[in-house]
Every structure is written in C-alpha cells, then in structure tokens.
PDB file of C-alpha atoms in Angstrom:
ATOM      1  CA  UNK E   1     129.954 -74.328 -64.420  1.00  0.00           C
ATOM      2  CA  UNK E   2     128.261 -71.269 -62.114  1.00  0.00           C
ATOM      3  CA  UNK E   3     129.774 -68.425 -64.167  1.00  0.00           C
ATOM      4  CA  UNK E   4     128.624 -66.195 -61.481  1.00  0.00           C
ATOM      5  CA  UNK E   5     131.713 -65.025 -60.855  1.00  0.00           C
ATOM      6  CA  UNK E   6     133.489 -65.188 -64.389  1.00  0.00           C
ATOM      7  CA  UNK E   7     134.551 -61.757 -65.728  1.00  0.00           C
ATOM      8  CA  UNK E   8     132.539 -60.496 -68.945  1.00  0.00           C
ATOM      9  CA  UNK E   9     136.141 -61.255 -70.789  1.00  0.00           C
ATOM     10  CA  UNK E  10     136.039 -65.205 -70.233  1.00  0.00           C
ATOM     11  CA  UNK E  11     132.385 -65.151 -69.998  1.00  0.00           C
ATOM     12  CA  UNK E  12     132.601 -63.889 -73.765  1.00  0.00           C
ATOM     13  CA  UNK E  13     136.092 -66.458 -74.084  1.00  0.00           C
ATOM     14  CA  UNK E  14     132.970 -69.365 -73.872  1.00  0.00           C
ATOM     15  CA  UNK E  15     130.092 -67.290 -75.951  1.00  0.00           C
ATOM     16  CA  UNK E  16     133.134 -67.101 -78.659  1.00  0.00           C
ATOM     17  CA  UNK E  17     133.392 -71.403 -78.473  1.00  0.00           C
ATOM     18  CA  UNK E  18     129.986 -70.813 -78.869  1.00  0.00           C
ATOM     19  CA  UNK E  19     128.126 -71.910 -75.297  1.00  0.00           C
ATOM     20  CA  UNK E  20     124.586 -69.906 -75.014  1.00  0.00           C
ATOM     21  CA  UNK E  21     124.952 -70.219 -71.114  1.00  0.00           C
ATOM     22  CA  UNK E  22     127.008 -67.211 -70.203  1.00  0.00           C
ATOM     23  CA  UNK E  23     125.763 -64.802 -73.015  1.00  0.00           C
ATOM     24  CA  UNK E  24     122.836 -64.692 -70.908  1.00  0.00           C
ATOM     25  CA  UNK E  25     124.508 -63.588 -67.628  1.00  0.00           C
ATOM     26  CA  UNK E  26     126.103 -61.066 -69.721  1.00  0.00           C
ATOM     27  CA  UNK E  27     122.695 -60.295 -71.081  1.00  0.00           C
ATOM     28  CA  UNK E  28     121.453 -59.938 -67.576  1.00  0.00           C
ATOM     29  CA  UNK E  29     124.777 -57.860 -66.477  1.00  0.00           C
ATOM     30  CA  UNK E  30     124.466 -55.291 -68.948  1.00  0.00           C
ATOM     31  CA  UNK E  31     120.787 -55.195 -69.349  1.00  0.00           C
ATOM     32  CA  UNK E  32     120.387 -51.338 -67.026  1.00  0.00           C
ATOM     33  CA  UNK E  33     123.632 -49.784 -68.504  1.00  0.00           C
ATOM     34  CA  UNK E  34     123.663 -50.475 -71.892  1.00  0.00           C
ATOM     35  CA  UNK E  35     119.687 -49.850 -72.254  1.00  0.00           C
ATOM     36  CA  UNK E  36     120.514 -46.600 -70.997  1.00  0.00           C
ATOM     37  CA  UNK E  37     123.024 -46.084 -73.047  1.00  0.00           C
ATOM     38  CA  UNK E  38     121.398 -46.459 -76.052  1.00  0.00           C
ATOM     39  CA  UNK E  39     117.610 -44.852 -74.649  1.00  0.00           C
ATOM     40  CA  UNK E  40     119.850 -41.414 -74.322  1.00  0.00           C
ATOM     41  CA  UNK E  41     122.068 -42.027 -77.853  1.00  0.00           C
ATOM     42  CA  UNK E  42     118.118 -42.784 -79.180  1.00  0.00           C
ATOM     43  CA  UNK E  43     116.478 -40.506 -76.910  1.00  0.00           C
ATOM     44  CA  UNK E  44     113.387 -42.458 -77.634  1.00  0.00           C
ATOM     45  CA  UNK E  45     112.702 -46.271 -74.953  1.00  0.00           C
ATOM     46  CA  UNK E  46     110.663 -48.464 -77.154  1.00  0.00           C
ATOM     47  CA  UNK E  47     113.619 -47.773 -80.226  1.00  0.00           C
ATOM     48  CA  UNK E  48     116.166 -48.707 -77.800  1.00  0.00           C
ATOM     49  CA  UNK E  49     114.171 -51.664 -76.592  1.00  0.00           C
ATOM     50  CA  UNK E  50     114.809 -52.752 -80.008  1.00  0.00           C
ATOM     51  CA  UNK E  51     118.255 -51.602 -80.995  1.00  0.00           C
ATOM     52  CA  UNK E  52     119.182 -53.821 -76.912  1.00  0.00           C
ATOM     53  CA  UNK E  53     118.006 -56.431 -78.158  1.00  0.00           C
ATOM     54  CA  UNK E  54     119.533 -55.738 -82.020  1.00  0.00           C
ATOM     55  CA  UNK E  55     122.659 -55.202 -80.212  1.00  0.00           C
ATOM     56  CA  UNK E  56     122.830 -59.350 -78.411  1.00  0.00           C
ATOM     57  CA  UNK E  57     122.183 -60.982 -80.874  1.00  0.00           C
ATOM     58  CA  UNK E  58     124.757 -59.198 -83.309  1.00  0.00           C
ATOM     59  CA  UNK E  59     126.961 -60.155 -79.886  1.00  0.00           C
ATOM     60  CA  UNK E  60     125.537 -63.682 -80.487  1.00  0.00           C
ATOM     61  CA  UNK E  61     126.188 -63.350 -84.711  1.00  0.00           C
ATOM     62  CA  UNK E  62     129.490 -61.916 -84.341  1.00  0.00           C
ATOM     63  CA  UNK E  63     130.977 -64.134 -80.864  1.00  0.00           C
ATOM     64  CA  UNK E  64     133.932 -65.238 -83.388  1.00  0.00           C
ATOM     65  CA  UNK E  65     135.149 -61.416 -83.523  1.00  0.00           C
ATOM     66  CA  UNK E  66     135.472 -61.439 -80.411  1.00  0.00           C
ATOM     67  CA  UNK E  67     139.285 -61.692 -79.823  1.00  0.00           C
ATOM     68  CA  UNK E  68     140.201 -62.970 -75.735  1.00  0.00           C
ATOM     69  CA  UNK E  69     141.213 -61.023 -73.558  1.00  0.00           C
ATOM     70  CA  UNK E  70     140.088 -57.950 -74.834  1.00  0.00           C
ATOM     71  CA  UNK E  71     137.569 -55.863 -72.479  1.00  0.00           C
ATOM     72  CA  UNK E  72     134.500 -56.704 -73.369  1.00  0.00           C
ATOM     73  CA  UNK E  73     132.464 -54.002 -72.175  1.00  0.00           C
ATOM     74  CA  UNK E  74     134.166 -52.203 -74.293  1.00  0.00           C
ATOM     75  CA  UNK E  75     133.269 -54.188 -77.610  1.00  0.00           C
ATOM     76  CA  UNK E  76     129.857 -53.869 -76.439  1.00  0.00           C
ATOM     77  CA  UNK E  77     129.565 -50.697 -76.395  1.00  0.00           C
ATOM     78  CA  UNK E  78     130.767 -50.382 -79.411  1.00  0.00           C
ATOM     79  CA  UNK E  79     128.635 -52.400 -80.784  1.00  0.00           C
ATOM     80  CA  UNK E  80     125.648 -51.081 -79.417  1.00  0.00           C
ATOM     81  CA  UNK E  81     127.549 -46.968 -79.820  1.00  0.00           C
ATOM     82  CA  UNK E  82     127.589 -48.544 -84.677  1.00  0.00           C
ATOM     83  CA  UNK E  83     123.835 -49.912 -84.213  1.00  0.00           C
ATOM     84  CA  UNK E  84     123.529 -45.391 -82.682  1.00  0.00           C
ATOM     85  CA  UNK E  85     124.672 -44.526 -85.835  1.00  0.00           C
ATOM     86  CA  UNK E  86     123.027 -46.630 -87.994  1.00  0.00           C
ATOM     87  CA  UNK E  87     119.145 -45.743 -86.369  1.00  0.00           C
ATOM     88  CA  UNK E  88     120.194 -42.015 -86.782  1.00  0.00           C
ATOM     89  CA  UNK E  89     120.841 -42.490 -90.469  1.00  0.00           C
ATOM     90  CA  UNK E  90     117.501 -44.160 -90.404  1.00  0.00           C
ATOM     91  CA  UNK E  91     114.486 -41.861 -91.683  1.00  0.00           C
ATOM     92  CA  UNK E  92     112.557 -40.776 -89.054  1.00  0.00           C
ATOM     93  CA  UNK E  93     108.801 -42.442 -88.773  1.00  0.00           C
ATOM     94  CA  UNK E  94     105.823 -41.127 -89.354  1.00  0.00           C
ATOM     95  CA  UNK E  95     103.847 -39.796 -86.290  1.00  0.00           C
ATOM     96  CA  UNK E  96     100.656 -42.437 -85.051  1.00  0.00           C
ATOM     97  CA  UNK E  97      97.572 -41.109 -84.179  1.00  0.00           C
ATOM     98  CA  UNK E  98      96.101 -43.214 -81.673  1.00  0.00           C
ATOM     99  CA  UNK E  99      92.862 -42.194 -81.084  1.00  0.00           C
ATOM    100  CA  UNK E 100      91.025 -43.535 -76.788  1.00  0.00           C
ATOM    101  CA  UNK E 101      94.420 -42.592 -75.045  1.00  0.00           C
ATOM    102  CA  UNK E 102      93.040 -41.970 -72.168  1.00  0.00           C
ATOM    103  CA  UNK E 103      96.265 -41.942 -68.996  1.00  0.00           C
ATOM    104  CA  UNK E 104      95.808 -44.255 -66.250  1.00  0.00           C
ATOM    105  CA  UNK E 105      96.178 -42.898 -63.039  1.00  0.00           C
ATOM    106  CA  UNK E 106      99.295 -44.312 -61.215  1.00  0.00           C
ATOM    107  CA  UNK E 107      99.245 -44.359 -57.689  1.00  0.00           C
ATOM    108  CA  UNK E 108     102.949 -44.658 -56.089  1.00  0.00           C
ATOM    109  CA  UNK E 109     104.782 -43.681 -52.943  1.00  0.00           C
ATOM    110  CA  UNK E 110     107.493 -40.499 -53.201  1.00  0.00           C
ATOM    111  CA  UNK E 111     108.450 -37.537 -53.161  1.00  0.00           C
ATOM    112  CA  UNK E 112     105.259 -34.966 -53.585  1.00  0.00           C
ATOM    113  CA  UNK E 113     103.443 -33.402 -56.412  1.00  0.00           C
ATOM    114  CA  UNK E 114     105.670 -30.700 -56.473  1.00  0.00           C
ATOM    115  CA  UNK E 115     108.691 -32.307 -55.683  1.00  0.00           C
ATOM    116  CA  UNK E 116     108.278 -34.754 -58.609  1.00  0.00           C
ATOM    117  CA  UNK E 117     107.806 -32.130 -60.544  1.00  0.00           C
ATOM    118  CA  UNK E 118     110.211 -29.747 -60.460  1.00  0.00           C
ATOM    119  CA  UNK E 119     112.584 -33.099 -60.382  1.00  0.00           C
ATOM    120  CA  UNK E 120     110.817 -34.288 -63.071  1.00  0.00           C
ATOM    121  CA  UNK E 121     111.230 -30.786 -64.963  1.00  0.00           C
ATOM    122  CA  UNK E 122     114.775 -30.641 -64.280  1.00  0.00           C
ATOM    123  CA  UNK E 123     115.696 -33.941 -65.590  1.00  0.00           C
ATOM    124  CA  UNK E 124     113.533 -33.163 -68.397  1.00  0.00           C
ATOM    125  CA  UNK E 125     115.738 -30.216 -69.630  1.00  0.00           C
ATOM    126  CA  UNK E 126     119.028 -32.192 -68.348  1.00  0.00           C
ATOM    127  CA  UNK E 127     117.359 -34.496 -71.202  1.00  0.00           C
ATOM    128  CA  UNK E 128     116.820 -31.332 -73.308  1.00  0.00           C
ATOM    129  CA  UNK E 129     120.405 -30.470 -73.259  1.00  0.00           C
ATOM    130  CA  UNK E 130     122.361 -33.273 -73.557  1.00  0.00           C
ATOM    131  CA  UNK E 131     120.421 -34.617 -76.835  1.00  0.00           C
ATOM    132  CA  UNK E 132     121.361 -30.810 -78.184  1.00  0.00           C
ATOM    133  CA  UNK E 133     124.615 -31.560 -78.156  1.00  0.00           C
ATOM    134  CA  UNK E 134     126.745 -32.906 -81.538  1.00  0.00           C
ATOM    135  CA  UNK E 135     126.010 -37.292 -81.682  1.00  0.00           C
ATOM    136  CA  UNK E 136     130.802 -37.038 -80.701  1.00  0.00           C
ATOM    137  CA  UNK E 137     129.863 -35.354 -77.235  1.00  0.00           C
ATOM    138  CA  UNK E 138     126.464 -36.643 -76.654  1.00  0.00           C
ATOM    139  CA  UNK E 139     128.732 -40.173 -76.374  1.00  0.00           C
ATOM    140  CA  UNK E 140     131.402 -39.736 -74.459  1.00  0.00           C
ATOM    141  CA  UNK E 141     128.828 -37.718 -71.277  1.00  0.00           C
ATOM    142  CA  UNK E 142     126.223 -41.049 -71.821  1.00  0.00           C
ATOM    143  CA  UNK E 143     129.111 -43.261 -72.283  1.00  0.00           C
ATOM    144  CA  UNK E 144     130.435 -42.213 -68.758  1.00  0.00           C
ATOM    145  CA  UNK E 145     128.418 -40.884 -67.228  1.00  0.00           C
ATOM    146  CA  UNK E 146     125.281 -43.272 -67.205  1.00  0.00           C
ATOM    147  CA  UNK E 147     127.910 -46.022 -68.394  1.00  0.00           C
ATOM    148  CA  UNK E 148     130.247 -45.673 -65.811  1.00  0.00           C
ATOM    149  CA  UNK E 149     133.420 -45.971 -68.612  1.00  0.00           C
ATOM    150  CA  UNK E 150     136.888 -44.685 -68.860  1.00  0.00           C
ATOM    151  CA  UNK E 151     138.124 -41.749 -71.499  1.00  0.00           C
ATOM    152  CA  UNK E 152     140.210 -45.302 -71.876  1.00  0.00           C
ATOM    153  CA  UNK E 153     137.641 -47.212 -73.002  1.00  0.00           C
ATOM    154  CA  UNK E 154     135.369 -45.071 -74.948  1.00  0.00           C
ATOM    155  CA  UNK E 155     137.611 -43.778 -76.305  1.00  0.00           C
ATOM    156  CA  UNK E 156     138.403 -47.145 -77.346  1.00  0.00           C
ATOM    157  CA  UNK E 157     134.413 -47.677 -78.182  1.00  0.00           C
ATOM    158  CA  UNK E 158     134.515 -44.321 -80.569  1.00  0.00           C
ATOM    159  CA  UNK E 159     137.588 -45.684 -82.142  1.00  0.00           C
ATOM    160  CA  UNK E 160     139.689 -41.758 -81.124  1.00  0.00           C
ATOM    161  CA  UNK E 161     142.194 -40.778 -78.421  1.00  0.00           C
ATOM    162  CA  UNK E 162     142.072 -40.646 -74.652  1.00  0.00           C
ATOM    163  CA  UNK E 163     142.793 -36.802 -75.397  1.00  0.00           C
ATOM    164  CA  UNK E 164     139.706 -36.215 -77.922  1.00  0.00           C
ATOM    165  CA  UNK E 165     137.256 -37.723 -75.474  1.00  0.00           C
ATOM    166  CA  UNK E 166     138.662 -35.699 -72.697  1.00  0.00           C
ATOM    167  CA  UNK E 167     137.997 -33.270 -75.279  1.00  0.00           C
ATOM    168  CA  UNK E 168     134.785 -33.749 -76.084  1.00  0.00           C
ATOM    169  CA  UNK E 169     133.059 -34.262 -72.687  1.00  0.00           C
ATOM    170  CA  UNK E 170     134.546 -30.516 -71.301  1.00  0.00           C
ATOM    171  CA  UNK E 171     133.907 -29.148 -74.271  1.00  0.00           C
ATOM    172  CA  UNK E 172     129.678 -30.841 -74.471  1.00  0.00           C
ATOM    173  CA  UNK E 173     130.152 -30.021 -70.085  1.00  0.00           C
ATOM    174  CA  UNK E 174     130.043 -26.508 -71.190  1.00  0.00           C
ATOM    175  CA  UNK E 175     127.531 -26.577 -73.871  1.00  0.00           C
ATOM    176  CA  UNK E 176     124.908 -28.306 -71.145  1.00  0.00           C
ATOM    177  CA  UNK E 177     126.601 -25.621 -69.050  1.00  0.00           C
ATOM    178  CA  UNK E 178     125.787 -22.542 -70.812  1.00  0.00           C
ATOM    179  CA  UNK E 179     122.566 -24.070 -71.864  1.00  0.00           C
ATOM    180  CA  UNK E 180     121.238 -25.132 -68.538  1.00  0.00           C
ATOM    181  CA  UNK E 181     122.314 -21.682 -66.380  1.00  0.00           C
ATOM    182  CA  UNK E 182     119.680 -19.899 -67.706  1.00  0.00           C
ATOM    183  CA  UNK E 183     117.199 -21.882 -67.740  1.00  0.00           C
ATOM    184  CA  UNK E 184     117.656 -23.191 -63.944  1.00  0.00           C
ATOM    185  CA  UNK E 185     116.828 -19.415 -62.250  1.00  0.00           C
TER     186      UNK E 185
END
C-alpha cells in the first residue's frame, strides 16, 4: 500500500493498529522539524538526537493512546515537549576532558569567511537570546518560528489557551529584542 500521500492522522491511525511501515514515513516527515525543535529546546545536538529517538519510541509504545482524527503533529510535539521537560529535570552531566582533540579542517563553498563569521555570530546571539527565555516562552518561540506550528497547535501541546500562548510569544519576542538590540550594534 502506498502511504506517501496519506495524511499524518491516517498514517498514525494505521500505526495505532500495529502497522510499522506508516511509522517509518512519519519519522521521515518529521525528522527535521522535530529534531530542530528538540535541539533548540535542549541546546545540545547529541542529546537532542537521543531525545528524538526516545520520542519516536514513545510514539510506538503509546500508539494505542492516539485518537483519530486528533492532529498527529500536535500529539507528536506534545510527546517531544514532555521528553524535553523530563530532560530539564535531569542533573547536568559532568564535562569530560578529551586528550589530543585537534580541529578538523572542512573545505566548503559558500559565503566568505568574514560573512560566515558574521552570520555565525548573529546565529549564536539569537540562540543565546532564545536559550535565556523562560521555558514557556522558549517553547512557544521554537514551536512557532522553527517548527511552524499554529498557535492552536501550540496551545494543544503545552496545555494552555491560545491567548496565553500568544502572550508568551509577545513577551518572548520583546525579551529577545531587548537582549539583542545593544549587542547588534
């Protein structure tokens, strides 16, 4: 059966019945946006990859809890948000000293080194500003801007009203702007 054009909710309905192939397609569809969301919430690429795997394992394990025609995307990001919250409560890992770690040179075409440096600096500044937000505001910003979810979907994921979600977004953008303005001059 060709599942390529099936809506996410139909695919998840089939997964809920124990079919594995539709889950593979859902994983491919959501790999980039979900990993981006988790990484922006956690701030660690490697830990984000681990949590990504945990999210899809939870989808499989909890497949019977999915209720069609509920938005699969909102359900999936809700699971991811819960995994991120649980990760916030974990004690911070101790840093590991690595011996003989020399940088590896990478040759690529693209912007000039000064342009790349400016872009990297701006990206790092925005990431720092977002990381400094309270969790509720950071969640809304990441889900809205990087994951492209609607305010209604975000409200469903975080268990708050759309008004609260919009207020969190307003205050988050205001805080980001306040933090960035003196640093971007």
